[in-house]
Amino acid sequence: MKFAHLSDIHLGFQKHEALQKVEQQVFEKALDECISRKVDFILIPGDMFHVNIPEMRVQKYAFAKFREVYDAGIPVYVVYGSHDFSPVSNSVIDLLAEVGYIIKVTKATSNEDGTISLGFLVDEGTGAKIAGLSGLKVGKDREWYEKLDRNGLEAESGFKIFLFHGGISDMKTDSGMDGDHMPLSLLPKGFSYYAGGHMHKWNHQEFSDYAHVVYPGTPFAGYHADLEENAKGQKRGFVLVDFDEKVNSVDFIELENTQYEIIEVDANNRKADSVNSELVEKTKGIDPNEKVVIIKVAGELTSGKTADVDVSGIRDSLNESGSLVVNISKNQLKSKEYSITEAKGANKEEVETNVFAENIGQLRFEKPDLVGEQGVKLAKKLLRELGQGQLVNEKKNEYIPRVRDNVLAILGVDKDDSQ
Ligand SMILES: [Mn+2]
């Protein structure tokens, strides 16, 4: 007998059309694999969707695929994740459960003494007993697990699977995106398999009272950092488990997603010009066609502004060379000469004025309007204008020129000069 374990699919996460396609393809490939390998059931412990109600495009292909799985007679057991759950509203998972394509595992009852009991669900085809807890928003999980009546769960005999969504400190990896963790000891002991969700990297470990604790990780990407990991060679896929009275094997089934190139530039103690030329040089050295290109510039420039590291030209040339998507990260780029000093104030207005006043001294401009008190006034005017939202009934192609023209007027720049 065998089952598949998938998690953190995050359907609907991708915003770029090319990546949305990959996201859908990987998901469909994973479930096609489950069908063709004739698994007895599928486990999905959370974050199947990136939000509780994803856009209709995503719901449509998810329903179509789960319908195929249903028609193949394969039950799908799920618990909620932290992303596809909402405490105040329904989730698309509720709809999938309502039509019978998936089965929600959590059968919790609160006892008078404040503890929580969990019931088992028995998979008809195999007799496997399944219990589990959904992931909740940060901090709440632990409370639930602390109240959990573990004795009842541990006393049950047979082949038992525990589904959970959350980080386990004993399983911690180097990845910084893991968030909150709880100790493994909060989970009931003696289960045959612990099907985890939440951590985005494939991880399988064995402990004395916890036979197999497994995270398949995301099959593609559910955070921006996942794409970067992929570019660096992180394998993605799902887990296939062979079992009878106990687990016989746990295999990682790799799924291809897309191709990547990553360019990293260390800007530490350098000038923007030299960083720019390294970027151009490194860009020439890659073949971006049909690939996701990730560019990371980090470190502290000796002088100039971080905006002097100019990536727009590189983005254009990569796009022209047929790259699928260009992701540029300058979040960790700083400059020694120009760094924003924090400032305090009694209200928003005062904070803004003080931030500008504190920092404007760093600018070296000839024009008197751009420095000193005049400069602060101008900056505040610009901020007010740029902070304006789109009006009701205003189209984007009306909104953008409106704000742009007003800003140019404030700067005293002729509209035609700026083209
Ligand atoms: Mn996740």
PDB file of C-alpha atoms in Angstrom, residues 47-286:
ATOM      1  CA  ASP A  47      -1.195  25.802   2.543  1.00  0.00           C
ATOM      2  CA  MET A  48      -2.766  24.152  -0.451  1.00  0.00           C
ATOM      3  CA  PHE A  49      -3.823  27.658  -1.459  1.00  0.00           C
ATOM      4  CA  HIS A  50      -1.925  30.860  -0.838  1.00  0.00           C
ATOM      5  CA  VAL A  51      -5.009  32.640   0.487  1.00  0.00           C
ATOM      6  CA  ASN A  52      -8.347  31.393   1.772  1.00  0.00           C
ATOM      7  CA  ILE A  53     -10.202  32.600  -1.327  1.00  0.00           C
ATOM      8  CA  PRO A  54      -7.904  32.576  -4.357  1.00  0.00           C
ATOM      9  CA  GLU A  55      -8.967  34.033  -7.685  1.00  0.00           C
ATOM     10  CA  MET A  56     -11.436  32.078  -9.823  1.00  0.00           C
ATOM     11  CA  ARG A  57      -8.779  31.045 -12.360  1.00  0.00           C
ATOM     12  CA  VAL A  58      -6.997  29.125  -9.586  1.00  0.00           C
ATOM     13  CA  GLN A  59     -10.168  27.627  -8.124  1.00  0.00           C
ATOM     14  CA  LYS A  60     -11.169  26.400 -11.565  1.00  0.00           C
ATOM     15  CA  TYR A  61      -8.088  24.350 -12.317  1.00  0.00           C
ATOM     16  CA  ALA A  62      -7.835  23.118  -8.721  1.00  0.00           C
ATOM     17  CA  PHE A  63     -11.416  21.830  -8.813  1.00  0.00           C
ATOM     18  CA  ALA A  64     -10.847  20.223 -12.232  1.00  0.00           C
ATOM     19  CA  LYS A  65      -7.788  18.347 -10.983  1.00  0.00           C
ATOM     20  CA  PHE A  66      -9.320  17.258  -7.681  1.00  0.00           C
ATOM     21  CA  ARG A  67     -12.298  15.993  -9.655  1.00  0.00           C
ATOM     22  CA  GLU A  68      -9.922  13.706 -11.584  1.00  0.00           C
ATOM     23  CA  VAL A  69      -8.383  12.460  -8.359  1.00  0.00           C
ATOM     24  CA  TYR A  70     -11.871  11.834  -6.972  1.00  0.00           C
ATOM     25  CA  ASP A  71     -12.898   9.936 -10.101  1.00  0.00           C
ATOM     26  CA  ALA A  72      -9.781   7.794  -9.721  1.00  0.00           C
ATOM     27  CA  GLY A  73     -11.130   6.813  -6.297  1.00  0.00           C
ATOM     28  CA  ILE A  74      -8.263   8.359  -4.333  1.00  0.00           C
ATOM     29  CA  PRO A  75      -9.254  10.086  -1.067  1.00  0.00           C
ATOM     30  CA  VAL A  76      -7.443  13.320  -0.211  1.00  0.00           C
ATOM     31  CA  TYR A  77      -7.012  14.109   3.491  1.00  0.00           C
ATOM     32  CA  VAL A  78      -6.216  17.682   4.482  1.00  0.00           C
ATOM     33  CA  VAL A  79      -5.775  20.013   7.397  1.00  0.00           C
ATOM     34  CA  TYR A  80      -5.669  23.790   7.083  1.00  0.00           C
ATOM     35  CA  GLY A  81      -2.458  25.712   6.823  1.00  0.00           C
ATOM     36  CA  SER A  82      -1.689  29.193   8.019  1.00  0.00           C
ATOM     37  CA  HIS A  83      -2.358  30.630   4.543  1.00  0.00           C
ATOM     38  CA  ASP A  84      -5.523  28.930   3.384  1.00  0.00           C
ATOM     39  CA  PHE A  85      -7.288  29.449   6.700  1.00  0.00           C
ATOM     40  CA  SER A  86      -9.330  32.439   7.781  1.00  0.00           C
ATOM     41  CA  PRO A  87     -10.808  32.777  11.247  1.00  0.00           C
ATOM     42  CA  VAL A  88     -13.647  34.980  10.005  1.00  0.00           C
ATOM     43  CA  SER A  89     -14.522  33.647   6.598  1.00  0.00           C
ATOM     44  CA  ASN A  90     -14.821  30.440   4.612  1.00  0.00           C
ATOM     45  CA  SER A  91     -12.017  28.992   2.583  1.00  0.00           C
ATOM     46  CA  VAL A  92     -12.079  27.427  -0.836  1.00  0.00           C
ATOM     47  CA  ILE A  93     -11.008  24.246   0.968  1.00  0.00           C
ATOM     48  CA  ASP A  94     -14.449  24.238   2.572  1.00  0.00           C
ATOM     49  CA  LEU A  95     -15.974  24.081  -0.902  1.00  0.00           C
ATOM     50  CA  LEU A  96     -13.711  21.240  -1.969  1.00  0.00           C
ATOM     51  CA  ALA A  97     -14.715  19.416   1.203  1.00  0.00           C
ATOM     52  CA  GLU A  98     -18.391  20.233   0.704  1.00  0.00           C
ATOM     53  CA  VAL A  99     -18.468  18.613  -2.737  1.00  0.00           C
ATOM     54  CA  GLY A 100     -16.529  15.646  -1.381  1.00  0.00           C
ATOM     55  CA  TYR A 101     -13.285  15.995  -3.356  1.00  0.00           C
ATOM     56  CA  ILE A 102     -11.238  16.319  -0.175  1.00  0.00           C
ATOM     57  CA  ILE A 103     -11.746  15.244   3.422  1.00  0.00           C
ATOM     58  CA  LYS A 104     -10.947  17.498   6.346  1.00  0.00           C
ATOM     59  CA  VAL A 105      -9.184  15.488   9.002  1.00  0.00           C
ATOM     60  CA  THR A 106      -9.521  17.557  12.165  1.00  0.00           C
ATOM     61  CA  LYS A 107     -12.175  16.079  14.443  1.00  0.00           C
ATOM     62  CA  ALA A 108     -11.627  18.016  17.652  1.00  0.00           C
ATOM     63  CA  THR A 109     -13.830  18.191  20.726  1.00  0.00           C
ATOM     64  CA  SER A 110     -13.250  20.412  23.744  1.00  0.00           C
ATOM     65  CA  ASN A 111     -13.521  18.642  27.076  1.00  0.00           C
ATOM     66  CA  GLU A 112     -14.826  20.075  30.353  1.00  0.00           C
ATOM     67  CA  ASP A 113     -11.344  20.014  31.902  1.00  0.00           C
ATOM     68  CA  GLY A 114     -10.087  22.342  29.137  1.00  0.00           C
ATOM     69  CA  THR A 115      -8.299  19.648  27.156  1.00  0.00           C
ATOM     70  CA  ILE A 116      -8.944  18.933  23.473  1.00  0.00           C
ATOM     71  CA  SER A 117      -9.600  15.436  22.170  1.00  0.00           C
ATOM     72  CA  LEU A 118      -8.926  14.446  18.597  1.00  0.00           C
ATOM     73  CA  GLY A 119     -10.775  11.677  16.834  1.00  0.00           C
ATOM     74  CA  PHE A 120      -9.385   9.338  14.192  1.00  0.00           C
ATOM     75  CA  LEU A 121     -10.621   8.999  10.694  1.00  0.00           C
ATOM     76  CA  VAL A 122     -10.145   5.565   9.153  1.00  0.00           C
ATOM     77  CA  ASP A 123      -9.149   5.294   5.510  1.00  0.00           C
ATOM     78  CA  GLU A 124     -11.497   2.638   4.157  1.00  0.00           C
ATOM     79  CA  GLY A 125      -9.192   1.183   1.548  1.00  0.00           C
ATOM     80  CA  THR A 126      -6.157   0.622   3.755  1.00  0.00           C
ATOM     81  CA  GLY A 127      -7.390   0.819   7.344  1.00  0.00           C
ATOM     82  CA  ALA A 128      -4.866   3.578   8.089  1.00  0.00           C
ATOM     83  CA  LYS A 129      -5.968   5.743  10.996  1.00  0.00           C
ATOM     84  CA  ILE A 130      -5.574   9.455  10.439  1.00  0.00           C
ATOM     85  CA  ALA A 131      -5.722  12.294  12.963  1.00  0.00           C
ATOM     86  CA  GLY A 132      -4.548  15.851  12.661  1.00  0.00           C
ATOM     87  CA  LEU A 133      -4.663  19.481  13.621  1.00  0.00           C
ATOM     88  CA  SER A 134      -4.887  22.483  11.354  1.00  0.00           C
ATOM     89  CA  GLY A 135      -2.358  25.250  11.497  1.00  0.00           C
ATOM     90  CA  LEU A 136      -3.631  28.480  12.960  1.00  0.00           C
ATOM     91  CA  LYS A 137      -2.232  31.959  12.979  1.00  0.00           C
ATOM     92  CA  VAL A 138       1.105  32.419  14.738  1.00  0.00           C
ATOM     93  CA  GLY A 139       1.145  31.637  18.427  1.00  0.00           C
ATOM     94  CA  LYS A 140      -2.279  30.004  18.579  1.00  0.00           C
ATOM     95  CA  ASP A 141      -0.956  26.602  17.490  1.00  0.00           C
ATOM     96  CA  ARG A 142       1.059  26.012  20.566  1.00  0.00           C
ATOM     97  CA  GLU A 143      -1.887  26.693  22.841  1.00  0.00           C
ATOM     98  CA  TRP A 144      -3.900  23.994  21.076  1.00  0.00           C
ATOM     99  CA  TYR A 145      -1.117  21.459  21.208  1.00  0.00           C
ATOM    100  CA  GLU A 146      -0.575  22.128  24.892  1.00  0.00           C
ATOM    101  CA  LYS A 147      -4.240  21.340  25.562  1.00  0.00           C
ATOM    102  CA  LEU A 148      -4.213  18.267  23.337  1.00  0.00           C
ATOM    103  CA  ASP A 149      -5.193  15.006  25.007  1.00  0.00           C
ATOM    104  CA  ARG A 150      -2.183  13.040  23.796  1.00  0.00           C
ATOM    105  CA  ASN A 151      -2.934   9.914  25.866  1.00  0.00           C
ATOM    106  CA  GLY A 152      -6.044   9.065  23.909  1.00  0.00           C
ATOM    107  CA  LEU A 153      -4.210   9.427  20.634  1.00  0.00           C
ATOM    108  CA  GLU A 154      -1.232   7.392  21.829  1.00  0.00           C
ATOM    109  CA  ALA A 155      -3.418   4.546  23.152  1.00  0.00           C
ATOM    110  CA  GLU A 156      -4.956   3.836  19.738  1.00  0.00           C
ATOM    111  CA  SER A 157      -3.538   0.784  17.966  1.00  0.00           C
ATOM    112  CA  GLY A 158      -2.829   0.235  14.269  1.00  0.00           C
ATOM    113  CA  PHE A 159      -1.112   2.149  11.501  1.00  0.00           C
ATOM    114  CA  LYS A 160      -1.493   5.784  12.541  1.00  0.00           C
ATOM    115  CA  ILE A 161      -0.758   8.999  10.698  1.00  0.00           C
ATOM    116  CA  PHE A 162      -0.673  12.447  12.276  1.00  0.00           C
ATOM    117  CA  LEU A 163      -1.227  15.492  10.041  1.00  0.00           C
ATOM    118  CA  PHE A 164       0.011  18.856  11.256  1.00  0.00           C
ATOM    119  CA  HIS A 165       0.911  22.270   9.950  1.00  0.00           C
ATOM    120  CA  GLY A 166       3.674  24.045  11.807  1.00  0.00           C
ATOM    121  CA  GLY A 167       7.372  24.296  12.459  1.00  0.00           C
ATOM    122  CA  ILE A 168       9.080  21.787  14.736  1.00  0.00           C
ATOM    123  CA  SER A 169      12.213  23.053  16.468  1.00  0.00           C
ATOM    124  CA  ASP A 170      13.820  19.585  16.425  1.00  0.00           C
ATOM    125  CA  MET A 171      13.603  19.644  12.628  1.00  0.00           C
ATOM    126  CA  LYS A 172      14.945  23.133  12.133  1.00  0.00           C
ATOM    127  CA  THR A 173      16.980  23.840   9.014  1.00  0.00           C
ATOM    128  CA  ASP A 174      19.160  26.810   8.141  1.00  0.00           C
ATOM    129  CA  SER A 175      16.357  28.461   6.185  1.00  0.00           C
ATOM    130  CA  GLY A 176      15.268  31.712   7.791  1.00  0.00           C
ATOM    131  CA  MET A 177      11.688  31.552   6.556  1.00  0.00           C
ATOM    132  CA  ASP A 178      10.546  28.975   9.050  1.00  0.00           C
ATOM    133  CA  GLY A 179       9.000  31.334  11.590  1.00  0.00           C
ATOM    134  CA  ASP A 180       7.585  29.978  14.832  1.00  0.00           C
ATOM    135  CA  HIS A 181       8.561  26.552  16.056  1.00  0.00           C
ATOM    136  CA  MET A 182       7.329  24.195  18.725  1.00  0.00           C
ATOM    137  CA  PRO A 183       9.037  21.169  20.239  1.00  0.00           C
ATOM    138  CA  LEU A 184       8.340  17.753  18.775  1.00  0.00           C
ATOM    139  CA  SER A 185       7.287  16.582  22.253  1.00  0.00           C
ATOM    140  CA  LEU A 186       3.984  18.462  21.854  1.00  0.00           C
ATOM    141  CA  LEU A 187       2.926  15.955  19.188  1.00  0.00           C
ATOM    142  CA  PRO A 188       1.453  12.612  20.340  1.00  0.00           C
ATOM    143  CA  LYS A 189       4.052   9.812  20.423  1.00  0.00           C
ATOM    144  CA  GLY A 190       4.068   6.475  18.657  1.00  0.00           C
ATOM    145  CA  PHE A 191       2.458   7.311  15.322  1.00  0.00           C
ATOM    146  CA  SER A 192       3.778   5.487  12.262  1.00  0.00           C
ATOM    147  CA  TYR A 193       4.104   8.684  10.224  1.00  0.00           C
ATOM    148  CA  TYR A 194       3.955  12.435  10.913  1.00  0.00           C
ATOM    149  CA  ALA A 195       2.829  14.326   7.812  1.00  0.00           C
ATOM    150  CA  GLY A 196       4.063  17.872   8.171  1.00  0.00           C
ATOM    151  CA  GLY A 197       3.343  21.083   6.352  1.00  0.00           C
ATOM    152  CA  HIS A 198       4.642  24.627   6.756  1.00  0.00           C
ATOM    153  CA  MET A 199       8.365  24.199   6.229  1.00  0.00           C
ATOM    154  CA  HIS A 200       9.142  24.709   2.582  1.00  0.00           C
ATOM    155  CA  LYS A 201      12.117  22.385   2.248  1.00  0.00           C
ATOM    156  CA  TRP A 202      12.015  18.611   1.930  1.00  0.00           C
ATOM    157  CA  ASN A 203      13.013  17.173   5.307  1.00  0.00           C
ATOM    158  CA  HIS A 204      12.669  13.636   6.676  1.00  0.00           C
ATOM    159  CA  GLN A 205      13.931  12.700  10.113  1.00  0.00           C
ATOM    160  CA  GLU A 206      13.485   9.789  12.507  1.00  0.00           C
ATOM    161  CA  PHE A 207      13.325  10.134  16.303  1.00  0.00           C
ATOM    162  CA  SER A 208      12.911   7.495  19.006  1.00  0.00           C
ATOM    163  CA  ASP A 209       9.215   8.114  19.783  1.00  0.00           C
ATOM    164  CA  TYR A 210       8.448   9.673  16.432  1.00  0.00           C
ATOM    165  CA  ALA A 211       9.197   7.175  13.682  1.00  0.00           C
ATOM    166  CA  HIS A 212       9.067   9.380  10.576  1.00  0.00           C
ATOM    167  CA  VAL A 213       8.592  13.131  10.751  1.00  0.00           C
ATOM    168  CA  VAL A 214       8.377  14.423   7.222  1.00  0.00           C
ATOM    169  CA  TYR A 215       7.997  17.721   5.388  1.00  0.00           C
ATOM    170  CA  PRO A 216       7.781  17.368   1.592  1.00  0.00           C
ATOM    171  CA  GLY A 217       8.307  21.127   1.247  1.00  0.00           C
ATOM    172  CA  THR A 218       6.694  23.231  -1.429  1.00  0.00           C
ATOM    173  CA  PRO A 219       6.467  21.545  -4.851  1.00  0.00           C
ATOM    174  CA  PHE A 220       7.378  24.861  -6.521  1.00  0.00           C
ATOM    175  CA  ALA A 221       7.369  28.107  -4.518  1.00  0.00           C
ATOM    176  CA  GLY A 222       5.215  29.772  -1.890  1.00  0.00           C
ATOM    177  CA  TYR A 223       7.598  32.569  -0.908  1.00  0.00           C
ATOM    178  CA  HIS A 224       9.888  34.705  -3.044  1.00  0.00           C
ATOM    179  CA  ALA A 225      12.829  33.149  -1.234  1.00  0.00           C
ATOM    180  CA  ASP A 226      11.761  29.717  -2.539  1.00  0.00           C
ATOM    181  CA  LEU A 227      12.464  30.787  -6.100  1.00  0.00           C
ATOM    182  CA  GLU A 228      15.928  31.821  -5.052  1.00  0.00           C
ATOM    183  CA  GLU A 229      16.462  28.442  -3.377  1.00  0.00           C
ATOM    184  CA  ASN A 230      15.281  26.769  -6.577  1.00  0.00           C
ATOM    185  CA  ALA A 231      17.779  28.796  -8.579  1.00  0.00           C
ATOM    186  CA  LYS A 232      20.485  27.531  -6.225  1.00  0.00           C
ATOM    187  CA  GLY A 233      19.489  23.930  -6.871  1.00  0.00           C
ATOM    188  CA  GLN A 234      16.871  23.105  -4.214  1.00  0.00           C
ATOM    189  CA  LYS A 235      14.955  19.985  -5.282  1.00  0.00           C
ATOM    190  CA  ARG A 236      11.150  20.249  -5.261  1.00  0.00           C
ATOM    191  CA  GLY A 237       8.458  17.614  -5.318  1.00  0.00           C
ATOM    192  CA  PHE A 238       6.391  15.422  -3.036  1.00  0.00           C
ATOM    193  CA  VAL A 239       6.744  12.305  -0.900  1.00  0.00           C
ATOM    194  CA  LEU A 240       5.683   8.764  -1.660  1.00  0.00           C
ATOM    195  CA  VAL A 241       5.352   6.339   1.262  1.00  0.00           C
ATOM    196  CA  ASP A 242       5.139   2.561   1.016  1.00  0.00           C
ATOM    197  CA  PHE A 243       3.596   0.859   4.071  1.00  0.00           C
ATOM    198  CA  ASP A 244       1.863  -2.155   5.564  1.00  0.00           C
ATOM    199  CA  GLU A 245       1.761  -2.373   9.391  1.00  0.00           C
ATOM    200  CA  LYS A 246       4.587   0.120   9.380  1.00  0.00           C
ATOM    201  CA  VAL A 247       6.327   2.439   6.977  1.00  0.00           C
ATOM    202  CA  ASN A 248       8.563   0.519   4.582  1.00  0.00           C
ATOM    203  CA  SER A 249      10.021   3.402   2.619  1.00  0.00           C
ATOM    204  CA  VAL A 250       9.796   7.167   2.295  1.00  0.00           C
ATOM    205  CA  ASP A 251      10.786   8.408  -1.154  1.00  0.00           C
ATOM    206  CA  PHE A 252      11.068  11.912  -2.468  1.00  0.00           C
ATOM    207  CA  ILE A 253       9.581  12.254  -5.946  1.00  0.00           C
ATOM    208  CA  GLU A 254      11.217  15.155  -7.680  1.00  0.00           C
ATOM    209  CA  LEU A 255       9.137  17.348  -9.981  1.00  0.00           C
ATOM    210  CA  GLU A 256      10.768  19.633 -12.499  1.00  0.00           C
ATOM    211  CA  ASN A 257       9.422  23.179 -12.410  1.00  0.00           C
ATOM    212  CA  THR A 258      11.337  25.643 -14.555  1.00  0.00           C
ATOM    213  CA  GLN A 259      14.890  26.784 -15.313  1.00  0.00           C
ATOM    214  CA  TYR A 260      16.819  29.441 -13.499  1.00  0.00           C
ATOM    215  CA  GLU A 261      19.823  31.711 -13.614  1.00  0.00           C
ATOM    216  CA  ILE A 262      21.001  33.598 -10.573  1.00  0.00           C
ATOM    217  CA  ILE A 263      23.350  36.566 -10.553  1.00  0.00           C
ATOM    218  CA  GLU A 264      24.701  37.728  -7.218  1.00  0.00           C
ATOM    219  CA  VAL A 265      26.784  40.856  -6.770  1.00  0.00           C
ATOM    220  CA  ASP A 266      28.509  41.888  -3.573  1.00  0.00           C
ATOM    221  CA  ALA A 267      28.403  45.687  -3.433  1.00  0.00           C
ATOM    222  CA  ASN A 268      30.346  45.977  -0.191  1.00  0.00           C
ATOM    223  CA  ASN A 269      32.886  48.847  -0.152  1.00  0.00           C
ATOM    224  CA  ARG A 270      32.376  49.572  -3.810  1.00  0.00           C
ATOM    225  CA  LYS A 271      31.006  52.367  -5.936  1.00  0.00           C
ATOM    226  CA  ALA A 272      27.800  52.040  -7.930  1.00  0.00           C
ATOM    227  CA  ASP A 273      29.694  52.252 -11.254  1.00  0.00           C
ATOM    228  CA  SER A 274      31.760  49.207 -10.500  1.00  0.00           C
ATOM    229  CA  VAL A 275      28.675  47.294  -9.308  1.00  0.00           C
ATOM    230  CA  ASN A 276      26.869  48.284 -12.504  1.00  0.00           C
ATOM    231  CA  SER A 277      29.652  47.039 -14.731  1.00  0.00           C
ATOM    232  CA  GLU A 278      29.858  43.730 -12.876  1.00  0.00           C
ATOM    233  CA  LEU A 279      26.093  43.337 -13.342  1.00  0.00           C
ATOM    234  CA  VAL A 280      26.388  43.988 -17.069  1.00  0.00           C
ATOM    235  CA  GLU A 281      29.331  41.601 -17.323  1.00  0.00           C
ATOM    236  CA  LYS A 282      27.592  38.803 -15.432  1.00  0.00           C
ATOM    237  CA  THR A 283      24.392  39.283 -17.396  1.00  0.00           C
ATOM    238  CA  LYS A 284      26.346  38.734 -20.617  1.00  0.00           C
ATOM    239  CA  GLY A 285      27.572  35.428 -19.243  1.00  0.00           C
ATOM    240  CA  ILE A 286      24.170  33.789 -18.933  1.00  0.00           C
TER     241      ILE A 286
END
